[in-house]
Amino acid sequence: MTRFGLVIIAVAFYGASAEKVFPDSFKFGAAGASYQIEGAWNEDGKGPNIWDTFAHIPGKIKNNSTGDVACDSYHKYKEDVAILKDLGVKLYRFSISWSRIMPDGTPYNINQAGIDYYVNLVHELIDNGIEPVVTLYHWDLPQHLEDLGGWLNPRIADYFGDYARVVYKTLGPYVKYWITINEPSTTCNAGYGQGAHAPGKDLIGDGIYLCAQNNARAHAKAYRIYETEFKQQYGGKVTINVPIAMYYPKTTSSLDAEAAERTFEFNVGLYANAIFKSNWPQVVIDRVANRSKLEGYSFSRLPEFSQEEIEYISGTYDYFALNMYTSNIVEYADEGEISTPTIWLDQGTITSADPSWPKSASSWLNSDPPGIRHVLNKVQEKYNPSEIVITENGWSDTGELDDQKRITYYKEYMSNILDAILEDGINVTGYTLWSLLDNFEWAEGFTQRFGIIQVDFDSPSRTRTYKSSAHWYKRVIQARAIVD
Ligand SMILES: *[C@@H]1O[C@H](CO)[C@@H](O)[C@H](O)[C@H]1NC(C)=O
Ligand SMILES: *[C@@H]1O[C@H](CO)[C@@H](O)[C@H](O)[C@H]1NC(C)=O
Ligand SMILES: *[C@@H]1O[C@H](CO)[C@@H](O)[C@H](O)[C@H]1NC(C)=O
Ligand SMILES: *[C@@H]1O[C@H](CO)[C@@H](O)[C@H](O)[C@H]1NC(C)=O
């Protein structure tokens, strides 16, 4: 009996570990973004964008750093692709610098040198067996379009559509995975809400909602252009990407449960609901309308979509792309008094981090590995996509080569992703970790490092060096399993 039992346990144990392999449909990858890595900010006909402008204002970026040179990937892309090939990744996610191919953001002047750069990059990737995942917009808006109001101007959707068409025409034959806009919530929160990101606007009570609406309109425009003009010929998939943190209710009370859900809707639903379902989330509509009225407005600070727009925007996705890093604890808050309007008062909840979660070099990023499995299940339940690609996930430190904390983070997060695939049946088909290279971390400059490859920013040659995590990721990709 005892021996029989032991045999069963041994088989079960062996079976469990042998099964924990990433399915063939799952592609490993890595990610980066134009302003954070390219440099060459004023070369070969590129026009200025809002990050060029913002980073050149002293005091906006830690250490007064800029992305003028960054990782110099504009000149070193072949070296980057060689690293990707050596790691064994099958996906590389990068973004196009709008003002590199359309210097003032409009179609009358197309910069051939900029087009050539991206065509060459894509060919280099494909020649090395790596599939490009292309983001059209990762926050570097042409300055001319900001001068017209940027993401507060509804016409931005038309400008974005013209830009998207130029890129689809050029790269359409080679690209199967498109992302229109990276993290609209960060553009709106940090760029037009709190002003810590370009273009540096503090409009936390109203501009943020106009920004959210115009991002949805622009995304939908770019999606519909692909759908009607390119999809039949090229067969690619288009979506937007959405950063999602896990929100845990602080207690088992129904008030905290409601607060956690409401926090999700103000941070995720505000940018996802119109696209993956329809219109704004109802709780956001109701709460902003209520508070606006009490503040004396004759209208809601949350703008409306027309019925025609709701139909145009709804369903504009072919897969779900999500960025996931961290989790929060959420607590119900009593209704805030009427004072200067902010999205935080509209949201009306208190968020914090669990003190037991390991902390990264970034204030907003703590390690809570089960959070990613919860988020994958939440996305499946709420939006029911047929396919999910995790387009960002990663850990920041201050740049050490032996980055054991990053390895631990990735091991535990990837193990939870694997469980979501194997045990929960979630169709995660791709994973582009953030990031391939240490790079320009926006307002944090070069003080927070996310790369699995170190870049020496003090050296003119921007020397790349493998960190321990890069060696580890290479072994994971070879084994298609989580290794030590
Ligand atoms: C950034 O530049 C401003 C203006 O030149 C200067 O006052 C400040 O000390 C600089 N900060 C750092 C960290 O170098
Ligand atoms: C909005 O205000 C109405 C009337 O004061 C109230 O009944 C309702 O519960 C409020 N809704 C929300 C979501 O705050
Ligand atoms: C997962 O998504 C891929 C790509 O859309 C699709 O081919 C595959 O059938 C999906 N798998 C499942 C189990 O739904
Ligand atoms: C800060 O700026 C100085 C001078 O440009 C540079 O040597 C140093 O590496 C920078 N530090 C960081 C963290 O960016």
mmCIF file of N, CA, C and O in Angstrom, residues 70-133:
data_model
loop_
_atom_site.group_PDB
_atom_site.id
_atom_site.type_symbol
_atom_site.label_atom_id
_atom_site.label_comp_id
_atom_site.label_asym_id
_atom_site.label_seq_id
_atom_site.Cartn_x
_atom_site.Cartn_y
_atom_site.Cartn_z
ATOM 1 N N ALA A 70 20.212 58.397 -25.940
ATOM 2 C CA ALA A 70 19.623 57.191 -25.322
ATOM 3 C C ALA A 70 20.525 55.984 -25.583
ATOM 4 O O ALA A 70 21.723 56.044 -25.301
ATOM 5 N N CYS A 71 19.977 54.899 -26.126
ATOM 6 C CA CYS A 71 20.786 53.694 -26.397
ATOM 7 C C CYS A 71 21.424 53.766 -27.784
ATOM 8 O O CYS A 71 22.083 52.830 -28.209
ATOM 9 N N ASP A 72 21.158 54.854 -28.506
ATOM 10 C CA ASP A 72 21.651 55.033 -29.874
ATOM 11 C C ASP A 72 21.203 53.893 -30.796
ATOM 12 O O ASP A 72 21.905 53.521 -31.743
ATOM 13 N N SER A 73 20.024 53.370 -30.543
ATOM 14 C CA SER A 73 19.546 52.245 -31.363
ATOM 15 C C SER A 73 19.276 52.662 -32.811
ATOM 16 O O SER A 73 19.195 51.796 -33.681
ATOM 17 N N TYR A 74 19.163 53.963 -33.063
ATOM 18 C CA TYR A 74 19.003 54.403 -34.455
ATOM 19 C C TYR A 74 20.218 53.958 -35.275
ATOM 20 O O TYR A 74 20.086 53.556 -36.427
ATOM 21 N N HIS A 75 21.400 54.017 -34.639
ATOM 22 C CA HIS A 75 22.609 53.593 -35.355
ATOM 23 C C HIS A 75 22.983 52.147 -35.036
ATOM 24 O O HIS A 75 23.736 51.534 -35.792
ATOM 25 N N LYS A 76 22.501 51.635 -33.925
ATOM 26 C CA LYS A 76 22.966 50.318 -33.466
ATOM 27 C C LYS A 76 21.906 49.224 -33.567
ATOM 28 O O LYS A 76 21.999 48.205 -32.880
ATOM 29 N N TYR A 77 20.902 49.426 -34.430
ATOM 30 C CA TYR A 77 19.812 48.442 -34.451
ATOM 31 C C TYR A 77 20.285 47.051 -34.856
ATOM 32 O O TYR A 77 19.737 46.049 -34.400
ATOM 33 N N LYS A 78 21.318 46.973 -35.676
ATOM 34 C CA LYS A 78 21.783 45.629 -36.075
ATOM 35 C C LYS A 78 22.359 44.879 -34.879
ATOM 36 O O LYS A 78 22.182 43.666 -34.761
ATOM 37 N N GLU A 79 23.040 45.616 -34.018
ATOM 38 C CA GLU A 79 23.571 44.994 -32.806
ATOM 39 C C GLU A 79 22.421 44.530 -31.905
ATOM 40 O O GLU A 79 22.463 43.440 -31.330
ATOM 41 N N ASP A 80 21.379 45.355 -31.799
ATOM 42 C CA ASP A 80 20.211 44.973 -30.988
ATOM 43 C C ASP A 80 19.572 43.700 -31.546
ATOM 44 O O ASP A 80 19.201 42.794 -30.789
ATOM 45 N N VAL A 81 19.425 43.629 -32.845
ATOM 46 C CA VAL A 81 18.795 42.448 -33.445
ATOM 47 C C VAL A 81 19.680 41.217 -33.238
ATOM 48 O O VAL A 81 19.176 40.117 -32.974
ATOM 49 N N ALA A 82 21.002 41.401 -33.308
ATOM 50 C CA ALA A 82 21.907 40.264 -33.064
ATOM 51 C C ALA A 82 21.723 39.740 -31.634
ATOM 52 O O ALA A 82 21.739 38.522 -31.397
ATOM 53 N N ILE A 83 21.530 40.648 -30.689
ATOM 54 C CA ILE A 83 21.286 40.227 -29.298
ATOM 55 C C ILE A 83 19.964 39.459 -29.212
ATOM 56 O O ILE A 83 19.890 38.390 -28.593
ATOM 57 N N LEU A 84 18.935 40.001 -29.856
ATOM 58 C CA LEU A 84 17.625 39.330 -29.837
ATOM 59 C C LEU A 84 17.744 37.916 -30.411
ATOM 60 O O LEU A 84 17.180 36.955 -29.878
ATOM 61 N N LYS A 85 18.497 37.809 -31.493
ATOM 62 C CA LYS A 85 18.660 36.490 -32.115
ATOM 63 C C LYS A 85 19.398 35.545 -31.169
ATOM 64 O O LYS A 85 19.022 34.387 -31.000
ATOM 65 N N ASP A 86 20.442 36.050 -30.547
ATOM 66 C CA ASP A 86 21.203 35.212 -29.621
ATOM 67 C C ASP A 86 20.336 34.758 -28.449
ATOM 68 O O ASP A 86 20.442 33.616 -27.990
ATOM 69 N N LEU A 87 19.465 35.638 -27.969
ATOM 70 C CA LEU A 87 18.580 35.254 -26.855
ATOM 71 C C LEU A 87 17.598 34.180 -27.300
ATOM 72 O O LEU A 87 17.100 33.408 -26.479
ATOM 73 N N GLY A 88 17.285 34.171 -28.584
ATOM 74 C CA GLY A 88 16.352 33.168 -29.110
ATOM 75 C C GLY A 88 14.907 33.638 -29.133
ATOM 76 O O GLY A 88 13.996 32.828 -29.326
ATOM 77 N N VAL A 89 14.677 34.954 -28.953
ATOM 78 C CA VAL A 89 13.288 35.430 -28.938
ATOM 79 C C VAL A 89 12.672 35.345 -30.334
ATOM 80 O O VAL A 89 13.370 35.408 -31.347
ATOM 81 N N LYS A 90 11.357 35.240 -30.352
ATOM 82 C CA LYS A 90 10.620 35.182 -31.622
ATOM 83 C C LYS A 90 9.853 36.476 -31.887
ATOM 84 O O LYS A 90 9.345 36.678 -32.986
ATOM 85 N N LEU A 91 9.721 37.329 -30.879
ATOM 86 C CA LEU A 91 8.988 38.595 -31.042
ATOM 87 C C LEU A 91 9.865 39.753 -30.575
ATOM 88 O O LEU A 91 10.530 39.654 -29.540
ATOM 89 N N TYR A 92 9.844 40.857 -31.326
ATOM 90 C CA TYR A 92 10.444 42.099 -30.843
ATOM 91 C C TYR A 92 9.412 43.201 -31.001
ATOM 92 O O TYR A 92 8.926 43.471 -32.085
ATOM 93 N N ARG A 93 9.081 43.818 -29.872
ATOM 94 C CA ARG A 93 8.114 44.908 -29.885
ATOM 95 C C ARG A 93 8.875 46.231 -29.855
ATOM 96 O O ARG A 93 9.685 46.465 -28.957
ATOM 97 N N PHE A 94 8.633 47.074 -30.848
ATOM 98 C CA PHE A 94 9.248 48.405 -30.875
ATOM 99 C C PHE A 94 8.197 49.404 -31.335
ATOM 100 O O PHE A 94 7.141 49.018 -31.833
ATOM 101 N N SER A 95 8.492 50.697 -31.171
ATOM 102 C CA SER A 95 7.527 51.700 -31.631
ATOM 103 C C SER A 95 8.153 52.574 -32.698
ATOM 104 O O SER A 95 9.376 52.672 -32.805
ATOM 105 N N ILE A 96 7.277 53.202 -33.477
ATOM 106 C CA ILE A 96 7.712 54.103 -34.541
ATOM 107 C C ILE A 96 7.666 55.527 -34.002
ATOM 108 O O ILE A 96 6.691 55.917 -33.354
ATOM 109 N N SER A 97 8.705 56.269 -34.276
ATOM 110 C CA SER A 97 8.709 57.682 -33.917
ATOM 111 C C SER A 97 7.985 58.435 -35.028
ATOM 112 O O SER A 97 8.489 58.561 -36.147
ATOM 113 N N TRP A 98 6.806 58.907 -34.715
ATOM 114 C CA TRP A 98 5.931 59.592 -35.684
ATOM 115 C C TRP A 98 6.690 60.721 -36.392
ATOM 116 O O TRP A 98 6.691 60.827 -37.617
ATOM 117 N N SER A 99 7.397 61.558 -35.609
ATOM 118 C CA SER A 99 8.058 62.722 -36.222
ATOM 119 C C SER A 99 9.344 62.339 -36.955
ATOM 120 O O SER A 99 9.954 63.182 -37.604
ATOM 121 N N ARG A 100 9.759 61.060 -36.864
ATOM 122 C CA ARG A 100 10.899 60.632 -37.676
ATOM 123 C C ARG A 100 10.444 60.378 -39.119
ATOM 124 O O ARG A 100 11.192 60.585 -40.061
ATOM 125 N N ILE A 101 9.193 59.910 -39.258
ATOM 126 C CA ILE A 101 8.733 59.659 -40.635
ATOM 127 C C ILE A 101 7.831 60.776 -41.168
ATOM 128 O O ILE A 101 7.693 60.916 -42.373
ATOM 129 N N MET A 102 7.224 61.560 -40.263
ATOM 130 C CA MET A 102 6.416 62.718 -40.676
ATOM 131 C C MET A 102 6.823 63.852 -39.749
ATOM 132 O O MET A 102 6.279 63.989 -38.659
ATOM 133 N N PRO A 103 7.802 64.660 -40.164
ATOM 134 C CA PRO A 103 8.460 65.592 -39.237
ATOM 135 C C PRO A 103 7.523 66.509 -38.457
ATOM 136 O O PRO A 103 7.794 66.796 -37.295
ATOM 137 N N ASP A 104 6.420 66.964 -39.063
ATOM 138 C CA ASP A 104 5.500 67.771 -38.251
ATOM 139 C C ASP A 104 4.199 67.017 -37.993
ATOM 140 O O ASP A 104 3.202 67.598 -37.560
ATOM 141 N N GLY A 105 4.204 65.728 -38.284
ATOM 142 C CA GLY A 105 3.047 64.890 -37.963
ATOM 143 C C GLY A 105 2.002 64.832 -39.058
ATOM 144 O O GLY A 105 1.044 64.080 -38.941
ATOM 145 N N THR A 106 2.182 65.643 -40.113
ATOM 146 C CA THR A 106 1.174 65.687 -41.178
ATOM 147 C C THR A 106 1.731 65.023 -42.439
ATOM 148 O O THR A 106 2.950 64.924 -42.611
ATOM 149 N N PRO A 107 0.836 64.558 -43.334
ATOM 150 C CA PRO A 107 1.298 63.715 -44.435
ATOM 151 C C PRO A 107 1.921 64.452 -45.618
ATOM 152 O O PRO A 107 2.405 63.804 -46.531
ATOM 153 N N TYR A 108 1.957 65.789 -45.568
ATOM 154 C CA TYR A 108 2.457 66.462 -46.772
ATOM 155 C C TYR A 108 3.967 66.249 -46.930
ATOM 156 O O TYR A 108 4.500 66.260 -48.017
ATOM 157 N N ASN A 109 4.626 66.029 -45.791
ATOM 158 C CA ASN A 109 6.086 65.871 -45.839
ATOM 159 C C ASN A 109 6.467 64.530 -45.206
ATOM 160 O O ASN A 109 6.435 64.385 -43.997
ATOM 161 N N ILE A 110 6.815 63.564 -46.047
ATOM 162 C CA ILE A 110 7.224 62.247 -45.547
ATOM 163 C C ILE A 110 8.745 62.168 -45.627
ATOM 164 O O ILE A 110 9.333 62.476 -46.658
ATOM 165 N N ASN A 111 9.355 61.800 -44.521
ATOM 166 C CA ASN A 111 10.814 61.751 -44.450
ATOM 167 C C ASN A 111 11.312 60.357 -44.824
ATOM 168 O O ASN A 111 11.219 59.419 -44.033
ATOM 169 N N GLN A 112 11.851 60.233 -46.028
ATOM 170 C CA GLN A 112 12.235 58.916 -46.529
ATOM 171 C C GLN A 112 13.296 58.246 -45.653
ATOM 172 O O GLN A 112 13.271 57.025 -45.451
ATOM 173 N N ALA A 113 14.203 59.039 -45.080
ATOM 174 C CA ALA A 113 15.246 58.435 -44.238
ATOM 175 C C ALA A 113 14.618 57.747 -43.023
ATOM 176 O O ALA A 113 15.079 56.682 -42.583
ATOM 177 N N GLY A 114 13.556 58.342 -42.509
ATOM 178 C CA GLY A 114 12.861 57.738 -41.367
ATOM 179 C C GLY A 114 12.172 56.443 -41.767
ATOM 180 O O GLY A 114 12.255 55.434 -41.067
ATOM 181 N N ILE A 115 11.498 56.478 -42.906
ATOM 182 C CA ILE A 115 10.852 55.259 -43.413
ATOM 183 C C ILE A 115 11.907 54.163 -43.590
ATOM 184 O O ILE A 115 11.707 53.023 -43.175
ATOM 185 N N ASP A 116 13.038 54.547 -44.193
ATOM 186 C CA ASP A 116 14.094 53.556 -44.461
ATOM 187 C C ASP A 116 14.568 52.901 -43.163
ATOM 188 O O ASP A 116 14.831 51.699 -43.137
ATOM 189 N N TYR A 117 14.692 53.696 -42.108
ATOM 190 C CA TYR A 117 15.176 53.131 -40.841
ATOM 191 C C TYR A 117 14.266 51.984 -40.388
ATOM 192 O O TYR A 117 14.746 50.904 -40.035
ATOM 193 N N TYR A 118 12.960 52.224 -40.415
ATOM 194 C CA TYR A 118 12.047 51.182 -39.914
ATOM 195 C C TYR A 118 11.944 49.992 -40.876
ATOM 196 O O TYR A 118 11.823 48.845 -40.432
ATOM 197 N N VAL A 119 12.018 50.271 -42.177
ATOM 198 C CA VAL A 119 12.012 49.158 -43.141
ATOM 199 C C VAL A 119 13.261 48.297 -42.929
ATOM 200 O O VAL A 119 13.186 47.061 -42.884
ATOM 201 N N ASN A 120 14.399 48.939 -42.737
ATOM 202 C CA ASN A 120 15.639 48.187 -42.514
ATOM 203 C C ASN A 120 15.574 47.380 -41.220
ATOM 204 O O ASN A 120 16.009 46.224 -41.172
ATOM 205 N N LEU A 121 15.027 47.991 -40.174
ATOM 206 C CA LEU A 121 14.899 47.289 -38.896
ATOM 207 C C LEU A 121 14.008 46.052 -39.055
ATOM 208 O O LEU A 121 14.352 44.957 -38.598
ATOM 209 N N VAL A 122 12.892 46.239 -39.725
ATOM 210 C CA VAL A 122 11.958 45.118 -39.893
ATOM 211 C C VAL A 122 12.603 44.003 -40.730
ATOM 212 O O VAL A 122 12.482 42.818 -40.403
ATOM 213 N N HIS A 123 13.313 44.383 -41.784
ATOM 214 C CA HIS A 123 13.986 43.350 -42.592
ATOM 215 C C HIS A 123 15.059 42.632 -41.787
ATOM 216 O O HIS A 123 15.197 41.404 -41.885
ATOM 217 N N GLU A 124 15.789 43.374 -40.995
ATOM 218 C CA GLU A 124 16.830 42.759 -40.160
ATOM 219 C C GLU A 124 16.203 41.742 -39.196
ATOM 220 O O GLU A 124 16.734 40.655 -38.993
ATOM 221 N N LEU A 125 15.064 42.112 -38.624
ATOM 222 C CA LEU A 125 14.372 41.194 -37.705
ATOM 223 C C LEU A 125 13.925 39.945 -38.451
ATOM 224 O O LEU A 125 14.197 38.813 -38.016
ATOM 225 N N ILE A 126 13.237 40.143 -39.556
ATOM 226 C CA ILE A 126 12.674 38.996 -40.270
ATOM 227 C C ILE A 126 13.778 38.086 -40.798
ATOM 228 O O ILE A 126 13.690 36.863 -40.703
ATOM 229 N N ASP A 127 14.866 38.684 -41.283
ATOM 230 C CA ASP A 127 15.998 37.872 -41.762
ATOM 231 C C ASP A 127 16.589 37.024 -40.639
ATOM 232 O O ASP A 127 17.255 36.025 -40.895
ATOM 233 N N ASN A 128 16.365 37.446 -39.392
ATOM 234 C CA ASN A 128 16.894 36.698 -38.264
ATOM 235 C C ASN A 128 15.819 35.897 -37.532
ATOM 236 O O ASN A 128 16.006 35.485 -36.383
ATOM 237 N N GLY A 129 14.695 35.710 -38.196
ATOM 238 C CA GLY A 129 13.647 34.841 -37.643
ATOM 239 C C GLY A 129 12.857 35.462 -36.503
ATOM 240 O O GLY A 129 12.300 34.739 -35.672
ATOM 241 N N ILE A 130 12.825 36.793 -36.438
ATOM 242 C CA ILE A 130 12.113 37.477 -35.344
ATOM 243 C C ILE A 130 10.952 38.266 -35.928
ATOM 244 O O ILE A 130 11.109 39.009 -36.898
ATOM 245 N N GLU A 131 9.783 38.091 -35.311
ATOM 246 C CA GLU A 131 8.587 38.750 -35.813
ATOM 247 C C GLU A 131 8.452 40.137 -35.176
ATOM 248 O O GLU A 131 8.530 40.265 -33.948
ATOM 249 N N PRO A 132 8.225 41.177 -35.975
ATOM 250 C CA PRO A 132 8.028 42.511 -35.391
ATOM 251 C C PRO A 132 6.623 42.675 -34.801
ATOM 252 O O PRO A 132 5.647 42.253 -35.411
ATOM 253 N N VAL A 133 6.552 43.278 -33.630
ATOM 254 C CA VAL A 133 5.271 43.700 -33.034
ATOM 255 C C VAL A 133 5.378 45.220 -32.981
ATOM 256 O O VAL A 133 6.228 45.757 -32.258
#
